[in-house]
mmCIF file of C-alpha atoms and ligand atoms in Angstrom:
data_model
loop_
_atom_site.group_PDB
_atom_site.id
_atom_site.type_symbol
_atom_site.label_atom_id
_atom_site.label_comp_id
_atom_site.label_asym_id
_atom_site.label_seq_id
_atom_site.Cartn_x
_atom_site.Cartn_y
_atom_site.Cartn_z
ATOM 1 C CA MET A 1 -71.757 49.751 53.060
ATOM 2 C CA ASN A 2 -70.559 46.634 51.168
ATOM 3 C CA LEU A 3 -67.110 45.483 52.487
ATOM 4 C CA ARG A 4 -65.246 45.816 49.305
ATOM 5 C CA LEU A 5 -66.586 49.288 48.879
ATOM 6 C CA LEU A 6 -65.667 50.129 52.357
ATOM 7 C CA ASP A 7 -61.939 48.583 52.184
ATOM 8 C CA ARG A 8 -61.409 50.628 48.591
ATOM 9 C CA LYS A 9 -62.556 54.049 50.260
ATOM 10 C CA TYR A 10 -60.765 53.720 53.521
ATOM 11 C CA LEU A 11 -57.611 51.239 53.222
ATOM 12 C CA GLY A 12 -54.521 52.424 51.381
ATOM 13 C CA ARG A 13 -53.235 49.401 49.375
ATOM 14 C CA GLN A 14 -51.205 48.988 46.203
ATOM 15 C CA GLU A 15 -53.020 45.919 44.883
ATOM 16 C CA GLU A 16 -56.771 45.082 45.033
ATOM 17 C CA PRO A 17 -57.358 42.739 47.830
ATOM 18 C CA ASP A 18 -57.946 38.874 46.932
ATOM 19 C CA ASP A 19 -61.547 37.976 46.593
ATOM 20 C CA PHE A 20 -61.589 36.223 49.955
ATOM 21 C CA ILE A 21 -63.050 37.435 53.572
ATOM 22 C CA VAL A 22 -61.231 35.569 56.181
ATOM 23 C CA GLY A 23 -63.752 34.098 58.703
ATOM 24 C CA ASP A 24 -61.764 31.731 60.793
ATOM 25 C CA SER A 25 -58.768 29.601 60.798
ATOM 26 C CA GLY A 26 -57.442 26.298 62.336
ATOM 27 C CA GLY A 27 -54.402 24.223 61.934
ATOM 28 C CA SER A 28 -53.560 24.277 58.118
ATOM 29 C CA TYR A 29 -57.084 25.594 57.165
ATOM 30 C CA VAL A 30 -58.616 28.905 56.665
ATOM 31 C CA THR A 31 -62.398 29.350 56.445
ATOM 32 C CA ASP A 32 -64.106 32.389 54.532
ATOM 33 C CA THR A 33 -67.322 34.070 55.806
ATOM 34 C CA ARG A 34 -69.203 31.987 53.486
ATOM 35 C CA GLY A 35 -68.079 28.789 55.433
ATOM 36 C CA ARG A 36 -65.736 27.468 52.831
ATOM 37 C CA THR A 37 -62.356 25.799 53.901
ATOM 38 C CA TYR A 38 -59.194 26.304 52.127
ATOM 39 C CA ILE A 39 -55.951 24.464 52.573
ATOM 40 C CA ASP A 40 -53.455 27.084 53.837
ATOM 41 C CA PHE A 41 -49.997 26.862 51.839
ATOM 42 C CA MET A 42 -49.073 30.437 52.717
ATOM 43 C CA THR A 43 -49.281 30.777 56.535
ATOM 44 C CA GLY A 44 -49.736 34.441 56.175
ATOM 45 C CA TRP A 45 -46.184 34.386 54.385
ATOM 46 C CA CYS A 46 -44.052 32.680 57.194
ATOM 47 C CA VAL A 47 -45.991 33.872 60.175
ATOM 48 C CA GLY A 48 -48.129 30.759 61.183
ATOM 49 C CA ASN A 49 -45.337 28.158 61.465
ATOM 50 C CA LEU A 50 -47.202 26.068 63.954
ATOM 51 C CA GLY A 51 -50.477 26.063 62.140
ATOM 52 C CA TRP A 52 -53.332 28.376 63.358
ATOM 53 C CA GLY A 53 -55.256 28.153 66.705
ATOM 54 C CA ASN A 54 -52.650 26.096 68.645
ATOM 55 C CA THR A 55 -54.391 25.508 72.006
ATOM 56 C CA GLU A 56 -51.391 26.310 74.048
ATOM 57 C CA ILE A 57 -50.654 29.554 72.436
ATOM 58 C CA ARG A 58 -54.293 30.483 72.390
ATOM 59 C CA ALA A 59 -54.636 29.773 76.068
ATOM 60 C CA ALA A 60 -51.583 31.872 76.929
ATOM 61 C CA ALA A 61 -53.186 34.722 74.779
ATOM 62 C CA ARG A 62 -56.443 34.247 76.710
ATOM 63 C CA LYS A 63 -55.085 33.844 80.154
ATOM 64 C CA TYR A 64 -52.811 36.711 80.134
ATOM 65 C CA GLU A 65 -53.326 38.813 83.156
ATOM 66 C CA GLY A 66 -50.250 40.743 83.244
ATOM 67 C CA PRO A 67 -49.733 44.798 82.983
ATOM 68 C CA GLU A 68 -51.426 46.448 80.220
ATOM 69 C CA TYR A 69 -48.140 47.974 79.062
ATOM 70 C CA VAL A 70 -44.821 48.157 80.440
ATOM 71 C CA TYR A 71 -42.623 51.285 79.807
ATOM 72 C CA PRO A 72 -39.196 50.152 77.862
ATOM 73 C CA GLY A 73 -36.990 51.867 80.391
ATOM 74 C CA HIS A 74 -38.354 49.630 83.445
ATOM 75 C CA LEU A 75 -37.347 46.035 84.448
ATOM 76 C CA TYR A 76 -39.962 43.082 83.302
ATOM 77 C CA ARG A 77 -39.009 39.519 83.882
ATOM 78 C CA PRO A 78 -40.608 38.072 80.795
ATOM 79 C CA TRP A 79 -38.729 40.517 78.715
ATOM 80 C CA ALA A 80 -35.422 38.900 80.119
ATOM 81 C CA GLU A 81 -36.973 35.530 79.850
ATOM 82 C CA LEU A 82 -37.739 35.922 76.006
ATOM 83 C CA ALA A 83 -34.376 37.337 75.400
ATOM 84 C CA GLU A 84 -32.657 34.545 77.255
ATOM 85 C CA LEU A 85 -34.582 31.935 75.059
ATOM 86 C CA LEU A 86 -33.677 33.765 72.090
ATOM 87 C CA ALA A 87 -29.935 33.747 73.168
ATOM 88 C CA ARG A 88 -30.159 29.976 73.687
ATOM 89 C CA ILE A 89 -31.662 29.060 70.083
ATOM 90 C CA THR A 90 -29.886 31.373 67.753
ATOM 91 C CA PRO A 91 -26.702 30.523 66.310
ATOM 92 C CA GLY A 92 -23.122 31.193 67.629
ATOM 93 C CA LYS A 93 -22.487 33.994 70.244
ATOM 94 C CA LEU A 94 -25.570 35.947 69.452
ATOM 95 C CA SER A 95 -26.998 36.600 72.845
ATOM 96 C CA VAL A 96 -28.137 40.607 73.238
ATOM 97 C CA SER A 97 -31.645 41.186 72.017
ATOM 98 C CA TYR A 98 -33.269 44.439 71.205
ATOM 99 C CA ARG A 99 -37.085 44.756 71.255
ATOM 100 C CA THR A 100 -39.066 45.836 68.098
ATOM 101 C CA THR A 101 -42.343 45.651 66.664
ATOM 102 C CA GLY A 102 -41.633 43.631 63.425
ATOM 103 C CA GLY A 103 -39.677 42.708 60.710
ATOM 104 C CA THR A 104 -38.790 46.214 59.100
ATOM 105 C CA GLU A 105 -37.839 47.765 62.298
ATOM 106 C CA SER A 106 -35.482 45.027 63.260
ATOM 107 C CA VAL A 107 -33.763 44.980 59.835
ATOM 108 C CA ASP A 108 -33.465 48.999 60.141
ATOM 109 C CA GLY A 109 -32.124 48.600 63.623
ATOM 110 C CA ALA A 110 -29.417 46.023 62.535
ATOM 111 C CA LEU A 111 -28.348 48.555 60.030
ATOM 112 C CA GLN A 112 -27.988 51.317 62.544
ATOM 113 C CA MET A 113 -26.061 48.868 64.631
ATOM 114 C CA ALA A 114 -23.593 48.087 61.859
ATOM 115 C CA MET A 115 -23.112 51.938 61.172
ATOM 116 C CA ALA A 116 -22.735 52.625 65.000
ATOM 117 C CA TYR A 117 -20.273 49.736 65.339
ATOM 118 C CA THR A 118 -18.084 50.327 62.453
ATOM 119 C CA GLY A 119 -18.244 53.990 61.822
ATOM 120 C CA ARG A 120 -18.953 53.373 58.223
ATOM 121 C CA GLY A 121 -21.981 54.191 56.163
ATOM 122 C CA LYS A 122 -22.182 51.802 52.959
ATOM 123 C CA PHE A 123 -24.072 48.708 52.706
ATOM 124 C CA VAL A 124 -23.742 45.474 50.314
ATOM 125 C CA SER A 125 -27.428 43.353 49.733
ATOM 126 C CA ILE A 126 -28.521 41.139 47.044
ATOM 127 C CA GLU A 127 -30.098 42.674 44.264
ATOM 128 C CA ASP A 128 -34.139 42.454 44.019
ATOM 129 C CA SER A 129 -33.991 41.394 47.818
ATOM 130 C CA TYR A 130 -36.765 42.736 50.104
ATOM 131 C CA HIS A 131 -35.972 43.445 53.849
ATOM 132 C CA GLY A 132 -38.939 45.986 54.826
ATOM 133 C CA ASN A 133 -40.441 49.189 53.863
ATOM 134 C CA SER A 134 -38.682 51.816 55.646
ATOM 135 C CA ILE A 135 -36.331 54.324 53.813
ATOM 136 C CA ALA A 136 -33.177 52.360 55.062
ATOM 137 C CA THR A 137 -34.596 48.934 54.272
ATOM 138 C CA MET A 138 -35.974 50.075 50.874
ATOM 139 C CA SER A 139 -32.411 51.469 50.256
ATOM 140 C CA ILE A 140 -30.936 47.981 50.325
ATOM 141 C CA GLY A 141 -33.652 46.090 48.656
ATOM 142 C CA ALA A 142 -34.383 46.083 44.913
ATOM 143 C CA SER A 143 -32.461 49.183 42.902
ATOM 144 C CA GLY A 144 -35.880 49.716 41.201
ATOM 145 C CA ASN A 145 -37.096 51.416 44.373
ATOM 146 C CA ARG A 146 -35.042 54.372 43.489
ATOM 147 C CA LYS A 147 -37.036 55.044 40.525
ATOM 148 C CA LYS A 148 -40.001 55.748 42.832
ATOM 149 C CA PHE A 149 -38.106 57.238 45.673
ATOM 150 C CA LYS A 150 -35.403 59.524 44.802
ATOM 151 C CA ASN A 151 -34.061 60.030 48.134
ATOM 152 C CA LEU A 152 -33.146 56.728 49.408
ATOM 153 C CA LEU A 153 -29.713 56.129 51.219
ATOM 154 C CA PRO A 154 -26.798 56.395 49.150
ATOM 155 C CA HIS A 155 -23.740 54.079 49.072
ATOM 156 C CA CYS A 156 -25.863 50.826 48.719
ATOM 157 C CA GLN A 157 -24.381 48.437 46.427
ATOM 158 C CA LYS A 158 -26.385 45.228 45.138
ATOM 159 C CA ILE A 159 -24.949 41.838 44.115
ATOM 160 C CA LYS A 160 -26.805 40.059 41.375
ATOM 161 C CA PRO A 161 -27.708 36.364 41.443
ATOM 162 C CA PRO A 162 -26.623 33.657 41.023
ATOM 163 C CA LEU A 163 -25.166 33.757 44.408
ATOM 164 C CA ASP A 164 -21.853 31.697 43.303
ATOM 165 C CA GLY A 165 -18.102 32.058 43.281
ATOM 166 C CA LYS A 166 -18.149 34.830 40.778
ATOM 167 C CA ALA A 167 -20.542 36.865 42.927
ATOM 168 C CA LEU A 168 -18.185 36.214 45.833
ATOM 169 C CA GLY A 169 -15.381 37.708 43.767
ATOM 170 C CA LYS A 170 -17.660 40.829 43.462
ATOM 171 C CA VAL A 171 -18.330 40.968 47.345
ATOM 172 C CA LYS A 172 -14.623 41.037 47.805
ATOM 173 C CA THR A 173 -14.179 43.837 45.478
ATOM 174 C CA LEU A 174 -16.511 45.902 47.455
ATOM 175 C CA LEU A 175 -15.412 44.916 50.994
ATOM 176 C CA GLU A 176 -11.796 45.208 50.459
ATOM 177 C CA LYS A 177 -12.083 48.874 50.556
ATOM 178 C CA ARG A 178 -12.839 48.525 54.033
ATOM 179 C CA ASP A 179 -15.574 51.201 54.305
ATOM 180 C CA VAL A 180 -18.608 48.639 54.292
ATOM 181 C CA ALA A 181 -20.766 48.739 57.409
ATOM 182 C CA ALA A 182 -22.655 45.498 56.783
ATOM 183 C CA PHE A 183 -23.283 42.787 54.204
ATOM 184 C CA ILE A 184 -27.144 41.601 54.573
ATOM 185 C CA MET A 185 -29.058 38.709 53.222
ATOM 186 C CA GLU A 186 -31.606 36.074 53.852
ATOM 187 C CA PRO A 187 -29.674 32.940 54.174
ATOM 188 C CA VAL A 188 -32.387 31.383 52.151
ATOM 189 C CA ILE A 189 -33.858 34.082 50.151
ATOM 190 C CA CYS A 190 -37.686 33.738 50.465
ATOM 191 C CA ASN A 191 -38.104 37.175 48.766
ATOM 192 C CA LEU A 192 -36.416 35.834 45.529
ATOM 193 C CA GLY A 193 -38.617 32.687 45.304
ATOM 194 C CA ALA A 194 -36.746 30.633 47.914
ATOM 195 C CA MET A 195 -33.450 31.118 46.471
ATOM 196 C CA VAL A 196 -30.773 29.021 48.060
ATOM 197 C CA PRO A 197 -27.208 30.470 47.720
ATOM 198 C CA ASP A 198 -24.070 28.238 47.034
ATOM 199 C CA GLU A 199 -22.548 27.287 50.446
ATOM 200 C CA GLU A 200 -19.181 28.575 49.089
ATOM 201 C CA PHE A 201 -20.759 31.958 48.588
ATOM 202 C CA VAL A 202 -22.222 32.191 52.159
ATOM 203 C CA ARG A 203 -19.280 30.729 53.928
ATOM 204 C CA GLY A 204 -17.063 33.203 51.597
ATOM 205 C CA VAL A 205 -18.904 36.343 52.565
ATOM 206 C CA ARG A 206 -18.616 35.490 56.193
ATOM 207 C CA ALA A 207 -14.927 35.010 55.899
ATOM 208 C CA LEU A 208 -14.650 38.441 53.925
ATOM 209 C CA CYS A 209 -16.848 40.205 56.240
ATOM 210 C CA THR A 210 -14.731 39.186 59.280
ATOM 211 C CA ARG A 211 -11.423 40.022 57.214
ATOM 212 C CA TYR A 212 -12.487 43.574 56.335
ATOM 213 C CA GLY A 213 -14.352 44.681 59.426
ATOM 214 C CA THR A 214 -17.772 44.386 57.867
ATOM 215 C CA LEU A 215 -20.784 43.003 59.722
ATOM 216 C CA PHE A 216 -22.662 40.179 58.571
ATOM 217 C CA ILE A 217 -26.291 40.540 59.038
ATOM 218 C CA ALA A 218 -28.553 37.680 58.673
ATOM 219 C CA ASP A 219 -32.343 38.699 57.791
ATOM 220 C CA GLU A 220 -34.120 35.587 59.331
ATOM 221 C CA VAL A 221 -37.472 37.509 59.503
ATOM 222 C CA ALA A 222 -39.103 34.894 56.984
ATOM 223 C CA THR A 223 -36.768 32.052 57.296
ATOM 224 C CA GLY A 224 -36.442 32.057 61.131
ATOM 225 C CA PHE A 225 -38.028 29.500 63.485
ATOM 226 C CA GLY A 226 -38.258 26.334 61.568
ATOM 227 C CA ARG A 227 -39.200 27.504 57.961
ATOM 228 C CA THR A 228 -36.183 25.908 55.942
ATOM 229 C CA GLY A 229 -36.328 22.702 58.151
ATOM 230 C CA LYS A 230 -33.458 24.124 60.664
ATOM 231 C CA LEU A 231 -34.655 26.594 63.592
ATOM 232 C CA PHE A 232 -32.580 29.292 61.617
ATOM 233 C CA ALA A 233 -31.615 29.161 57.886
ATOM 234 C CA CYS A 234 -27.856 30.096 58.805
ATOM 235 C CA GLU A 235 -27.423 26.562 60.163
ATOM 236 C CA HIS A 236 -27.736 25.184 56.739
ATOM 237 C CA PHE A 237 -24.399 26.885 56.054
ATOM 238 C CA GLY A 238 -22.886 26.553 59.607
ATOM 239 C CA LEU A 239 -23.112 30.497 59.402
ATOM 240 C CA GLU A 240 -22.462 32.549 62.469
ATOM 241 C CA PRO A 241 -23.678 35.988 61.702
ATOM 242 C CA ASP A 242 -22.725 39.052 63.733
ATOM 243 C CA VAL A 243 -26.558 40.221 63.890
ATOM 244 C CA LEU A 244 -29.676 38.370 63.084
ATOM 245 C CA CYS A 245 -33.138 39.836 62.633
ATOM 246 C CA MET A 246 -36.490 37.995 63.491
ATOM 247 C CA ALA A 247 -40.094 38.742 63.380
ATOM 248 C CA LYS A 248 -43.197 37.153 61.649
ATOM 249 C CA ALA A 249 -43.253 33.417 63.282
ATOM 250 C CA ILE A 250 -41.699 34.697 66.697
ATOM 251 C CA THR A 251 -45.428 34.929 67.988
ATOM 252 C CA GLY A 252 -46.888 32.672 65.247
ATOM 253 C CA GLY A 253 -49.393 35.253 64.469
ATOM 254 C CA TYR A 254 -50.619 36.109 67.902
ATOM 255 C CA GLY A 255 -49.094 39.389 68.374
ATOM 256 C CA ALA A 256 -46.756 42.228 66.704
ATOM 257 C CA MET A 257 -43.229 41.656 67.394
ATOM 258 C CA GLY A 258 -39.577 41.502 66.298
ATOM 259 C CA ALA A 259 -36.372 40.994 67.494
ATOM 260 C CA VAL A 260 -32.658 41.842 66.469
ATOM 261 C CA ILE A 261 -29.999 40.114 68.192
ATOM 262 C CA THR A 262 -26.253 40.538 68.188
ATOM 263 C CA THR A 263 -23.138 39.430 70.069
ATOM 264 C CA PRO A 264 -22.084 40.808 73.597
ATOM 265 C CA ALA A 265 -19.119 42.395 72.301
ATOM 266 C CA ILE A 266 -20.909 44.367 69.431
ATOM 267 C CA ALA A 267 -23.666 45.346 72.246
ATOM 268 C CA LYS A 268 -21.009 46.501 74.660
ATOM 269 C CA ALA A 269 -19.190 48.681 71.855
ATOM 270 C CA ILE A 270 -22.545 50.417 70.565
ATOM 271 C CA LYS A 271 -24.036 50.841 73.795
ATOM 272 C CA GLU A 272 -23.288 54.729 74.066
ATOM 273 C CA ASP A 273 -24.722 55.432 70.467
ATOM 274 C CA PHE A 274 -27.661 52.746 69.993
ATOM 275 C CA GLY A 275 -30.433 51.785 71.988
ATOM 276 C CA LEU A 276 -33.413 51.206 69.656
ATOM 277 C CA TYR A 277 -36.280 52.550 71.566
ATOM 278 C CA SER A 278 -39.541 51.302 70.384
ATOM 279 C CA THR A 279 -42.668 52.131 72.296
ATOM 280 C CA TYR A 280 -44.434 49.200 71.588
ATOM 281 C CA GLY A 281 -41.453 46.857 71.075
ATOM 282 C CA TRP A 282 -42.039 43.484 73.011
ATOM 283 C CA HIS A 283 -45.426 44.870 74.391
ATOM 284 C CA PRO A 284 -46.168 42.332 77.128
ATOM 285 C CA ARG A 285 -49.151 40.576 75.645
ATOM 286 C CA ALA A 286 -47.002 39.796 72.578
ATOM 287 C CA VAL A 287 -44.202 38.602 74.826
ATOM 288 C CA ALA A 288 -46.563 36.129 76.573
ATOM 289 C CA VAL A 289 -47.541 34.398 73.409
ATOM 290 C CA ALA A 290 -44.047 34.593 71.902
ATOM 291 C CA LEU A 291 -42.979 32.810 75.119
ATOM 292 C CA ALA A 292 -45.693 30.288 74.765
ATOM 293 C CA ASN A 293 -45.150 29.756 70.917
ATOM 294 C CA LEU A 294 -41.243 29.349 71.106
ATOM 295 C CA ARG A 295 -41.605 26.741 74.203
ATOM 296 C CA TYR A 296 -44.087 24.620 71.934
ATOM 297 C CA LEU A 297 -41.656 25.171 69.167
ATOM 298 C CA MET A 298 -38.529 23.901 71.191
ATOM 299 C CA ARG A 299 -40.426 21.157 72.762
ATOM 300 C CA HIS A 300 -41.720 19.716 69.681
ATOM 301 C CA ARG A 301 -38.779 20.914 67.621
ATOM 302 C CA ALA A 302 -37.136 17.539 66.286
ATOM 303 C CA GLN A 303 -40.714 16.233 65.003
ATOM 304 C CA LEU A 304 -41.422 19.746 63.513
ATOM 305 C CA LEU A 305 -38.084 20.062 61.813
ATOM 306 C CA ARG A 306 -38.223 16.477 60.636
ATOM 307 C CA ASN A 307 -41.850 17.097 59.116
ATOM 308 C CA THR A 308 -40.638 20.117 57.510
ATOM 309 C CA THR A 309 -37.491 18.537 55.879
ATOM 310 C CA GLN A 310 -39.341 15.402 54.734
ATOM 311 C CA LEU A 311 -42.482 16.864 53.406
ATOM 312 C CA GLY A 312 -40.370 19.556 52.054
ATOM 313 C CA ASP A 313 -38.359 17.148 49.908
ATOM 314 C CA TYR A 314 -41.663 15.498 48.934
ATOM 315 C CA PHE A 315 -42.849 19.082 47.325
ATOM 316 C CA LEU A 316 -39.676 19.366 45.797
ATOM 317 C CA THR A 317 -39.702 15.895 44.157
ATOM 318 C CA ARG A 318 -43.319 16.103 43.108
ATOM 319 C CA LEU A 319 -43.425 19.811 41.827
ATOM 320 C CA PRO A 320 -40.960 19.081 39.109
ATOM 321 C CA GLY A 321 -43.045 16.356 37.466
ATOM 322 C CA MET A 322 -45.833 18.734 37.052
ATOM 323 C CA ARG A 323 -46.908 20.208 33.818
ATOM 324 C CA PHE A 324 -46.524 24.194 33.845
ATOM 325 C CA LYS A 325 -47.115 26.409 31.068
ATOM 326 C CA GLY A 326 -43.555 27.233 29.865
ATOM 327 C CA LYS A 327 -40.313 27.120 32.014
ATOM 328 C CA ALA A 328 -40.617 26.776 35.676
ATOM 329 C CA ASP A 329 -37.599 26.999 37.993
ATOM 330 C CA ILE A 330 -38.521 25.199 41.281
ATOM 331 C CA ARG A 331 -36.301 25.794 44.557
ATOM 332 C CA GLY A 332 -36.348 25.873 48.126
ATOM 333 C CA LYS A 333 -35.340 24.362 51.424
ATOM 334 C CA GLY A 334 -37.891 22.759 53.900
ATOM 335 C CA PHE A 335 -41.183 24.490 53.570
ATOM 336 C CA ALA A 336 -39.939 27.511 51.860
ATOM 337 C CA ILE A 337 -40.522 26.622 48.252
ATOM 338 C CA GLY A 338 -40.536 28.916 45.170
ATOM 339 C CA ILE A 339 -41.791 28.262 41.712
ATOM 340 C CA GLU A 340 -40.566 31.094 39.126
ATOM 341 C CA VAL A 341 -42.599 30.899 36.089
ATOM 342 C CA ASP A 342 -42.278 32.830 32.769
ATOM 343 C CA ASP A 343 -45.137 34.801 32.772
ATOM 344 C CA GLU A 344 -46.491 37.038 35.668
ATOM 345 C CA ARG A 345 -50.194 36.794 34.305
ATOM 346 C CA TYR A 346 -49.874 32.784 34.738
ATOM 347 C CA ALA A 347 -48.736 33.043 38.054
ATOM 348 C CA SER A 348 -51.579 35.317 39.048
ATOM 349 C CA ARG A 349 -54.140 32.992 37.041
ATOM 350 C CA VAL A 350 -52.676 30.034 39.017
ATOM 351 C CA GLY A 351 -52.859 31.467 42.637
ATOM 352 C CA ASP A 352 -56.604 32.832 41.539
ATOM 353 C CA LYS A 353 -57.594 29.221 40.578
ATOM 354 C CA CYS A 354 -55.961 27.447 43.491
ATOM 355 C CA ARG A 355 -57.943 29.987 45.811
ATOM 356 C CA LYS A 356 -61.171 28.980 43.729
ATOM 357 C CA ASN A 357 -60.239 25.253 44.182
ATOM 358 C CA GLY A 358 -59.700 25.606 47.882
ATOM 359 C CA LEU A 359 -55.998 26.258 48.313
ATOM 360 C CA LEU A 360 -54.110 29.589 49.152
ATOM 361 C CA VAL A 361 -50.792 30.020 47.708
ATOM 362 C CA SER A 362 -48.776 33.174 47.263
ATOM 363 C CA ALA A 363 -48.591 34.651 43.712
ATOM 364 C CA GLU A 364 -46.257 37.815 43.626
ATOM 365 C CA GLU A 365 -44.966 38.943 39.995
ATOM 366 C CA ASN A 366 -43.935 35.864 38.294
ATOM 367 C CA VAL A 367 -43.215 33.662 41.389
ATOM 368 C CA LEU A 368 -45.598 31.398 43.156
ATOM 369 C CA MET A 369 -44.584 30.646 46.782
ATOM 370 C CA ILE A 370 -45.540 27.602 49.005
ATOM 371 C CA PHE A 371 -45.255 28.084 52.705
ATOM 372 C CA PRO A 372 -47.051 25.412 54.713
ATOM 373 C CA ALA A 373 -46.968 25.232 58.714
ATOM 374 C CA LEU A 374 -44.179 23.029 60.024
ATOM 375 C CA ASN A 375 -46.719 20.319 61.416
ATOM 376 C CA ILE A 376 -48.883 20.054 58.201
ATOM 377 C CA ALA A 377 -50.309 16.467 57.958
ATOM 378 C CA ARG A 378 -48.944 14.487 54.873
ATOM 379 C CA GLU A 379 -52.496 13.830 53.655
ATOM 380 C CA THR A 380 -53.267 17.676 53.651
ATOM 381 C CA ALA A 381 -50.091 18.516 51.945
ATOM 382 C CA GLU A 382 -50.862 15.810 49.408
ATOM 383 C CA ARG A 383 -54.337 17.327 48.589
ATOM 384 C CA GLY A 384 -53.264 20.826 48.545
ATOM 385 C CA LEU A 385 -50.599 19.694 45.810
ATOM 386 C CA ASP A 386 -53.439 17.929 43.904
ATOM 387 C CA ILE A 387 -55.182 21.225 43.654
ATOM 388 C CA PHE A 388 -52.157 23.166 42.645
ATOM 389 C CA GLU A 389 -51.501 20.632 40.006
ATOM 390 C CA GLN A 390 -55.090 21.057 38.713
ATOM 391 C CA ALA A 391 -54.678 24.821 38.581
ATOM 392 C CA LEU A 392 -51.709 24.603 36.400
HETATM 393 C C1 PLP B 401 -37.109 38.746 54.783
HETATM 394 C C2 PLP B 401 -37.691 39.950 55.282
HETATM 395 N N1 PLP B 401 -37.360 40.984 55.912
HETATM 396 C C3 PLP B 401 -38.108 41.776 56.548
HETATM 397 C C4 PLP B 401 -39.496 42.106 56.195
HETATM 398 C C5 PLP B 401 -40.378 43.158 56.939
HETATM 399 O O1 PLP B 401 -41.014 42.487 57.991
HETATM 400 P P1 PLP B 401 -42.351 43.205 58.460
HETATM 401 O O2 PLP B 401 -43.305 43.059 57.434
HETATM 402 O O3 PLP B 401 -42.844 42.565 59.833
HETATM 403 O O4 PLP B 401 -42.043 44.789 58.733
HETATM 404 C C6 PLP B 401 -40.100 40.842 55.511
HETATM 405 C C7 PLP B 401 -41.479 41.024 55.311
HETATM 406 O O5 PLP B 401 -42.135 40.212 54.518
HETATM 407 C C8 PLP B 401 -39.093 40.044 54.925
HETATM 408 O O6 PLP B 401 -39.712 38.941 54.274
#
């Protein structure tokens, strides 16, 4: 049967798939089955931070000779090594990792941790944000989810952007009742078109959380591992969260994995009530590629972060000079770049036209997103932007 018909019949999807059959990928390029090559400004939505097909990570995947599976209750050295590495690279006192299979499970786990630690059941998050697709993560996401799913978690309050001094006042009003378990946000909000909050807001919320006994959860599922020009986006604000969620680029696309990390004090306090059992959490094969991926990232860290910051600035200076139809709000940090346009159909048409002309960008609702690999060559980035400009 024709692939499109087969897909339509057997795969559950909300949207029709793109007109794009993936064949192969390498570096900042993806090739379709007709042999056409596309510049990749999506990296699978913040997954392939080191580009595709890195020889070192590929070799780790190919050479893997460990056990097929390890039961979560056993001891396994690579788990401890990966957890130790995460403790070393994440901000502040974060040092105890819990093993998950992806972002949703990490955020869900973080919410459970906050409930267990505080004995409270309320959450505060950013309106229209996205933190995953479980019942709990949808509850803290867009309020619009409640129209489709009637029984989401109660007591979830949302702060509407802009995230400035006024928004901080609203957070204070909510937290000062001392019944909120956690405040959660992406430090740079990829899911709201790479919205960068005011530093005053982020630092202010951190102080309020400490004052009122609420945990600050940083969702770095999309921003983690260099995406914004720092290893973690928290670092832009000097933010030390109580809990930090990771996934996506942790393996660079080579395995399904996530992690949620917290401080020793919190881990100790919730030990009785919280374990986060996940059958496939940190599957040994995924751990092997995560270790290779993160060791490579750390060895080349200075150069990768410099490229991300410098070329990110280049994108953010060149994009405003382009002729968009109507208003375009361009924002971002490093290689998390969002362009909010007036018209949803225009965004989708630009995305389609880019693809036809050999460039992959993300177009969701009225936002175009650009997430290049941290090591993209300047020449490739320039060529991609030329295609983008033509598509406008
Ligand atoms: C910020 C953020 N949190 C959580 C998730 C959910 O991650 P996953 O798709 O791995 O479950 C996503 C996915 O896009 C995300 O961007």
